[in-house]
């Protein structure tokens, strides 16, 4: 704060340090600063500067990354930073905040969000000429300065990173990829999302589908690489599930066939002595999702009619609850002794 400007005595302890340096016109007026005072402070050589329309940095010199991000959010948010309210609880001090500070209906997305999520393949925040900010579709805002407004019919739940609301990785990826034409960059971003354990491939593909980006050949190629990477990671976790949790060794990656009959389908793991099959569901939510799911369901029903128990596991479950999935497999193996013998099937390497 510049001590030459008369601010009201209302306390600022509900604001973070950066929110005491970056304020909107409304915040300044609420503290007794007139429009004339603001204009005076923002003259060339003055103590303040205007970062965006209606958003000011109350000190000279270049804005830091943190100040820039908060300025973007203050410009875009419906109700940026909670103001102090009259306390309603007995004994509460005057001017205490009514709620935690935050930004309504605005969050950082795109490359800036990926940088905040610590993506090595995303450009550093300092190098970005603009910051994408996600807002509801009906908000009346325009892109200006370093701010690019990205609209959505439904706002995702933000992730808080150092007090900044940030779009979850799948949504941030979709918003970033929408403006990238370099196939290599797109592939690196999508692959890192899975390799860095930020999210599952299905979540990324779902957002890319919603954004109508799968009509672009370079995005489709990157998605194929993403799915292959996700499949390899899921298979590695499946191997770990068996070895680290003391399960008997299955036969891996096999096809089952009735003797002299049709092919029953491929499996990721099969325990012949127990007639227990395990299948990884690595489907991506594309346009043929319903057809693929129908195929999964038909195969499962056929195997179970033959007396084979099918355990269905998703990559997300392997990542988030491996021990629980090991218990599911172990229970199926132990229960095999109580079932009628399964039909004889031929096991073939895939």
XYZ file of C-alpha atoms in Angstrom:
350
model
C 0.000 0.000 0.000
C 1.139 3.508 -0.669
C 0.938 5.550 2.506
C 0.034 8.719 0.622
C -3.356 7.292 -0.310
C -6.086 7.462 2.345
C -7.421 3.951 2.906
C -10.185 3.151 5.336
C -9.255 1.434 8.594
C -11.114 -1.745 7.568
C -8.780 -4.690 8.334
C -7.072 -6.575 5.516
C -6.078 -9.705 7.402
C -8.690 -11.762 5.517
C -6.656 -11.146 2.348
C -3.412 -12.819 1.354
C -0.315 -10.679 0.875
C -0.741 -10.626 -2.889
C -4.408 -9.671 -2.571
C -3.341 -6.651 -0.531
C -1.095 -5.566 -3.420
C -3.548 -6.342 -6.223
C -7.032 -4.824 -5.897
C -10.034 -3.934 -8.007
C -11.712 -0.559 -8.290
C -14.535 -1.839 -6.073
C -12.105 -2.908 -3.345
C -10.327 0.437 -3.369
C -13.540 2.434 -3.253
C -14.735 0.306 -0.335
C -11.603 1.491 1.493
C -12.145 5.163 0.828
C -10.068 5.587 -2.326
C -11.794 7.748 -4.929
C -11.522 7.407 -8.683
C -9.481 10.622 -8.741
C -7.042 9.160 -6.195
C -6.682 6.002 -8.290
C -5.991 8.025 -11.445
C -3.421 10.124 -9.609
C -1.552 7.098 -8.277
C -1.530 5.452 -11.748
C -0.006 8.399 -13.613
C 3.406 7.844 -15.234
C 5.934 7.701 -12.438
C 3.188 7.042 -9.879
C 3.183 4.446 -7.118
C 0.460 2.262 -8.630
C -0.242 0.745 -12.047
C -3.254 -0.667 -13.855
C -2.700 -4.309 -14.801
C -6.106 -4.965 -16.364
C -9.347 -3.005 -16.673
C -10.445 -2.264 -13.131
C -7.502 -4.153 -11.561
C -4.509 -2.370 -10.035
C -1.111 -3.260 -8.634
C -0.450 -1.036 -5.638
C 3.284 -0.750 -6.178
C 5.645 0.190 -9.008
C 7.704 -2.290 -11.011
C 6.852 -5.417 -13.002
C 4.145 -7.696 -11.604
C 5.240 -11.068 -10.267
C 3.709 -14.284 -11.590
C 1.579 -14.550 -8.452
C 0.359 -10.960 -8.809
C -0.415 -11.505 -12.479
C -2.457 -14.652 -11.790
C -4.480 -12.953 -9.074
C -5.042 -9.937 -11.317
C -6.409 -12.235 -14.032
C -8.756 -13.881 -11.541
C -9.880 -10.547 -10.109
C -10.714 -9.370 -13.614
C -12.671 -12.534 -14.465
C -14.300 -13.531 -11.176
C -17.911 -12.688 -10.445
C -17.109 -11.834 -6.824
C -13.320 -11.688 -6.388
C -12.011 -11.962 -2.835
C -14.479 -12.064 0.008
C -15.023 -8.728 1.723
C -15.275 -8.415 5.520
C -18.775 -8.845 6.898
C -20.491 -7.884 10.099
C -19.962 -10.837 12.443
C -22.966 -12.946 13.345
C -21.315 -15.199 15.890
C -21.254 -14.015 19.502
C -17.841 -12.739 20.453
C -16.606 -12.399 16.895
C -14.496 -9.321 16.260
C -15.731 -6.542 13.999
C -14.551 -6.861 10.435
C -13.802 -10.591 10.534
C -14.291 -12.304 7.175
C -17.578 -14.080 6.628
C -16.001 -16.740 4.395
C -12.583 -17.777 3.055
C -11.219 -15.592 0.303
C -11.694 -16.921 -3.198
C -12.845 -16.276 -6.739
C -16.355 -17.138 -7.854
C -16.849 -18.659 -11.296
C -13.261 -18.291 -12.517
C -10.196 -20.529 -12.611
C -6.870 -20.681 -14.449
C -6.824 -23.173 -17.334
C -4.776 -24.023 -20.434
C -0.983 -23.913 -20.446
C -0.825 -21.690 -17.358
C -2.811 -24.291 -15.419
C -0.547 -27.103 -16.640
C 2.491 -25.106 -15.522
C 0.879 -24.747 -12.086
C 0.282 -28.524 -12.100
C 4.077 -28.770 -12.632
C 4.060 -30.183 -16.155
C 7.650 -30.312 -17.390
C 6.415 -30.124 -20.994
C 4.413 -26.926 -20.374
C 6.150 -23.557 -20.887
C 7.209 -21.731 -17.702
C 4.643 -19.244 -16.460
C 7.071 -16.369 -16.985
C 7.249 -17.125 -20.708
C 3.488 -17.064 -21.322
C 2.135 -13.965 -23.056
C -1.396 -14.755 -21.960
C -3.235 -16.599 -19.235
C -6.360 -18.586 -20.049
C -9.160 -18.254 -17.509
C -12.238 -20.473 -17.504
C -15.617 -18.861 -16.845
C -19.284 -19.874 -17.273
C -20.590 -19.529 -20.804
C -23.060 -16.734 -20.042
C -20.579 -14.418 -18.312
C -20.268 -11.087 -20.130
C -16.497 -10.742 -20.334
C -14.015 -10.122 -23.097
C -10.428 -11.151 -23.536
C -8.032 -8.276 -22.937
C -4.347 -7.741 -22.253
C -2.825 -10.964 -20.968
C -6.251 -12.527 -20.317
C -7.946 -14.923 -22.694
C -11.489 -15.824 -21.675
C -12.450 -19.483 -22.182
C -16.151 -20.235 -21.776
C -17.803 -23.474 -20.685
C -21.395 -24.560 -20.083
C -20.334 -26.390 -16.920
C -17.540 -25.378 -14.561
C -15.399 -28.218 -13.173
C -14.369 -28.348 -9.529
C -11.122 -26.358 -9.303
C -7.893 -27.576 -7.760
C -6.335 -25.099 -5.306
C -2.626 -24.569 -5.917
C -1.016 -22.004 -3.610
C -4.380 -20.326 -3.165
C -5.066 -20.122 -6.909
C -8.102 -21.979 -8.352
C -6.851 -24.108 -11.245
C -8.755 -26.285 -13.701
C -8.204 -30.037 -13.235
C -5.616 -31.531 -15.575
C -7.998 -33.072 -18.158
C -9.865 -29.801 -18.662
C -6.662 -27.737 -18.688
C -5.223 -30.082 -21.322
C -8.259 -29.720 -23.577
C -8.128 -25.926 -23.339
C -4.391 -25.924 -24.067
C -4.564 -28.392 -26.956
C -7.345 -26.383 -28.621
C -4.766 -23.763 -29.675
C -1.711 -25.957 -30.329
C -0.998 -27.140 -33.865
C 2.401 -28.733 -33.146
C 1.785 -32.500 -33.015
C 4.914 -33.122 -30.943
C 3.890 -30.629 -28.270
C 0.391 -32.101 -28.047
C 1.799 -35.634 -27.764
C 4.222 -34.639 -25.001
C 1.522 -32.889 -22.974
C -0.940 -35.765 -23.220
C 1.680 -38.398 -22.488
C 2.963 -36.534 -19.432
C -0.577 -36.345 -18.047
C -0.612 -40.138 -17.754
C 3.077 -40.831 -17.160
C 3.150 -38.238 -14.366
C 0.099 -39.805 -12.656
C -1.934 -36.621 -13.090
C -4.988 -38.440 -14.470
C -6.206 -41.455 -16.431
C -6.344 -41.510 -20.252
C -10.131 -41.883 -20.276
C -10.553 -38.559 -18.459
C -8.361 -36.786 -21.018
C -10.139 -38.334 -23.999
C -13.514 -37.410 -22.501
C -12.530 -33.741 -22.285
C -11.034 -33.756 -25.788
C -14.256 -35.296 -27.081
C -16.392 -32.684 -25.311
C -14.201 -29.972 -26.839
C -14.661 -31.548 -30.308
C -10.932 -31.847 -30.826
C -10.834 -35.461 -32.009
C -11.520 -34.378 -35.574
C -7.980 -33.003 -35.759
C -5.502 -35.612 -37.072
C -2.580 -34.476 -34.893
C -4.781 -34.713 -31.775
C -6.004 -38.200 -32.760
C -2.388 -39.341 -33.223
C -1.496 -37.952 -29.797
C -4.488 -39.719 -28.247
C -3.308 -43.029 -29.730
C 0.070 -42.490 -28.064
C -1.688 -41.508 -24.843
C -3.784 -44.680 -24.810
C -0.737 -46.849 -25.538
C 1.133 -45.178 -22.673
C -1.839 -45.608 -20.372
C -2.171 -49.256 -21.303
C 1.498 -49.940 -20.575
C 1.282 -48.217 -17.187
C -1.891 -50.135 -16.272
C -0.276 -53.449 -17.222
C 2.757 -52.639 -15.091
C 0.464 -51.917 -12.126
C -1.321 -55.203 -12.737
C 1.986 -57.097 -12.590
C 2.765 -55.297 -9.329
C -0.655 -56.186 -7.939
C 0.104 -59.890 -8.408
C 3.703 -59.848 -7.158
C 3.402 -57.363 -4.278
C 0.229 -58.879 -2.832
C 1.284 -62.508 -2.984
C -1.224 -63.724 -5.559
C -0.504 -66.929 -7.517
C 1.012 -66.327 -10.933
C -1.520 -66.269 -13.778
C -0.872 -66.777 -17.449
C -0.578 -63.343 -19.006
C -2.133 -61.924 -22.172
C -3.936 -64.984 -23.505
C -6.866 -65.865 -25.735
C -9.442 -68.458 -24.707
C -11.100 -70.815 -27.168
C -13.560 -73.636 -26.858
C -12.043 -76.931 -28.101
C -12.770 -76.983 -31.809
C -15.004 -73.975 -31.335
C -14.963 -70.206 -31.582
C -12.570 -67.772 -29.979
C -13.923 -66.521 -26.633
C -11.766 -63.398 -26.449
C -8.549 -62.052 -25.034
C -7.698 -61.623 -21.350
C -4.965 -59.762 -19.529
C -4.557 -62.483 -16.897
C -6.036 -65.957 -16.396
C -5.747 -68.474 -13.580
C -6.577 -71.832 -15.264
C -6.662 -73.861 -12.027
C -9.239 -71.477 -10.562
C -11.119 -70.506 -13.757
C -10.670 -66.815 -12.877
C -10.079 -64.253 -15.607
C -8.998 -60.627 -15.241
C -9.622 -57.950 -17.805
C -8.285 -54.413 -17.843
C -10.828 -51.876 -19.014
C -8.731 -49.342 -20.908
C -11.529 -48.132 -23.162
C -11.515 -44.479 -24.076
C -14.843 -42.614 -24.212
C -15.015 -42.165 -27.970
C -17.941 -42.367 -30.309
C -17.802 -46.178 -30.469
C -17.865 -46.485 -26.677
C -21.295 -48.152 -26.582
C -20.274 -50.755 -29.142
C -17.061 -51.533 -27.259
C -18.915 -51.847 -23.976
C -21.427 -54.212 -25.581
C -18.520 -56.365 -26.732
C -17.060 -56.374 -23.206
C -20.451 -57.365 -21.775
C -21.038 -60.165 -24.321
C -17.615 -61.662 -23.662
C -18.094 -61.512 -19.903
C -21.541 -63.111 -20.051
C -20.260 -65.896 -22.316
C -17.320 -66.686 -20.019
C -19.474 -66.671 -16.914
C -21.961 -69.080 -18.550
C -18.980 -71.401 -18.956
C -18.246 -71.126 -15.226
C -15.330 -68.685 -15.550
C -15.299 -65.790 -13.063
C -14.374 -62.490 -14.691
C -12.797 -59.702 -12.636
C -13.126 -56.312 -14.310
C -10.479 -53.731 -13.297
C -9.962 -50.156 -14.466
C -6.593 -48.365 -14.533
C -7.954 -45.812 -12.048
C -8.800 -48.532 -9.521
C -5.324 -50.021 -9.942
C -3.790 -46.623 -9.300
C -5.965 -45.495 -6.403
C -6.868 -48.743 -4.598
C -4.460 -51.500 -5.564
C -4.802 -53.318 -2.237
C -8.574 -53.384 -2.559
C -8.322 -54.780 -6.095
C -5.906 -57.460 -4.875
C -8.500 -58.452 -2.282
C -11.157 -58.743 -4.998
C -8.930 -61.050 -7.068
C -7.908 -63.108 -4.019
C -11.545 -63.554 -3.016
C -12.438 -64.767 -6.510
C -9.551 -67.257 -6.443
C -10.523 -68.583 -3.001
C -14.177 -68.926 -4.010
C -13.316 -71.118 -6.993
C -13.325 -74.259 -4.809
C -16.989 -73.710 -3.949
C -18.136 -73.462 -7.574
C -19.018 -76.156 -10.053
C -16.112 -77.015 -12.369
C -15.842 -74.696 -15.315
C -16.034 -75.842 -18.912
C -12.768 -76.876 -20.486
C -11.208 -74.110 -22.573
C -8.036 -73.895 -24.611
C -5.570 -71.209 -23.514
C -3.533 -69.651 -26.323
C -0.789 -67.008 -26.186
C -1.939 -63.677 -27.569
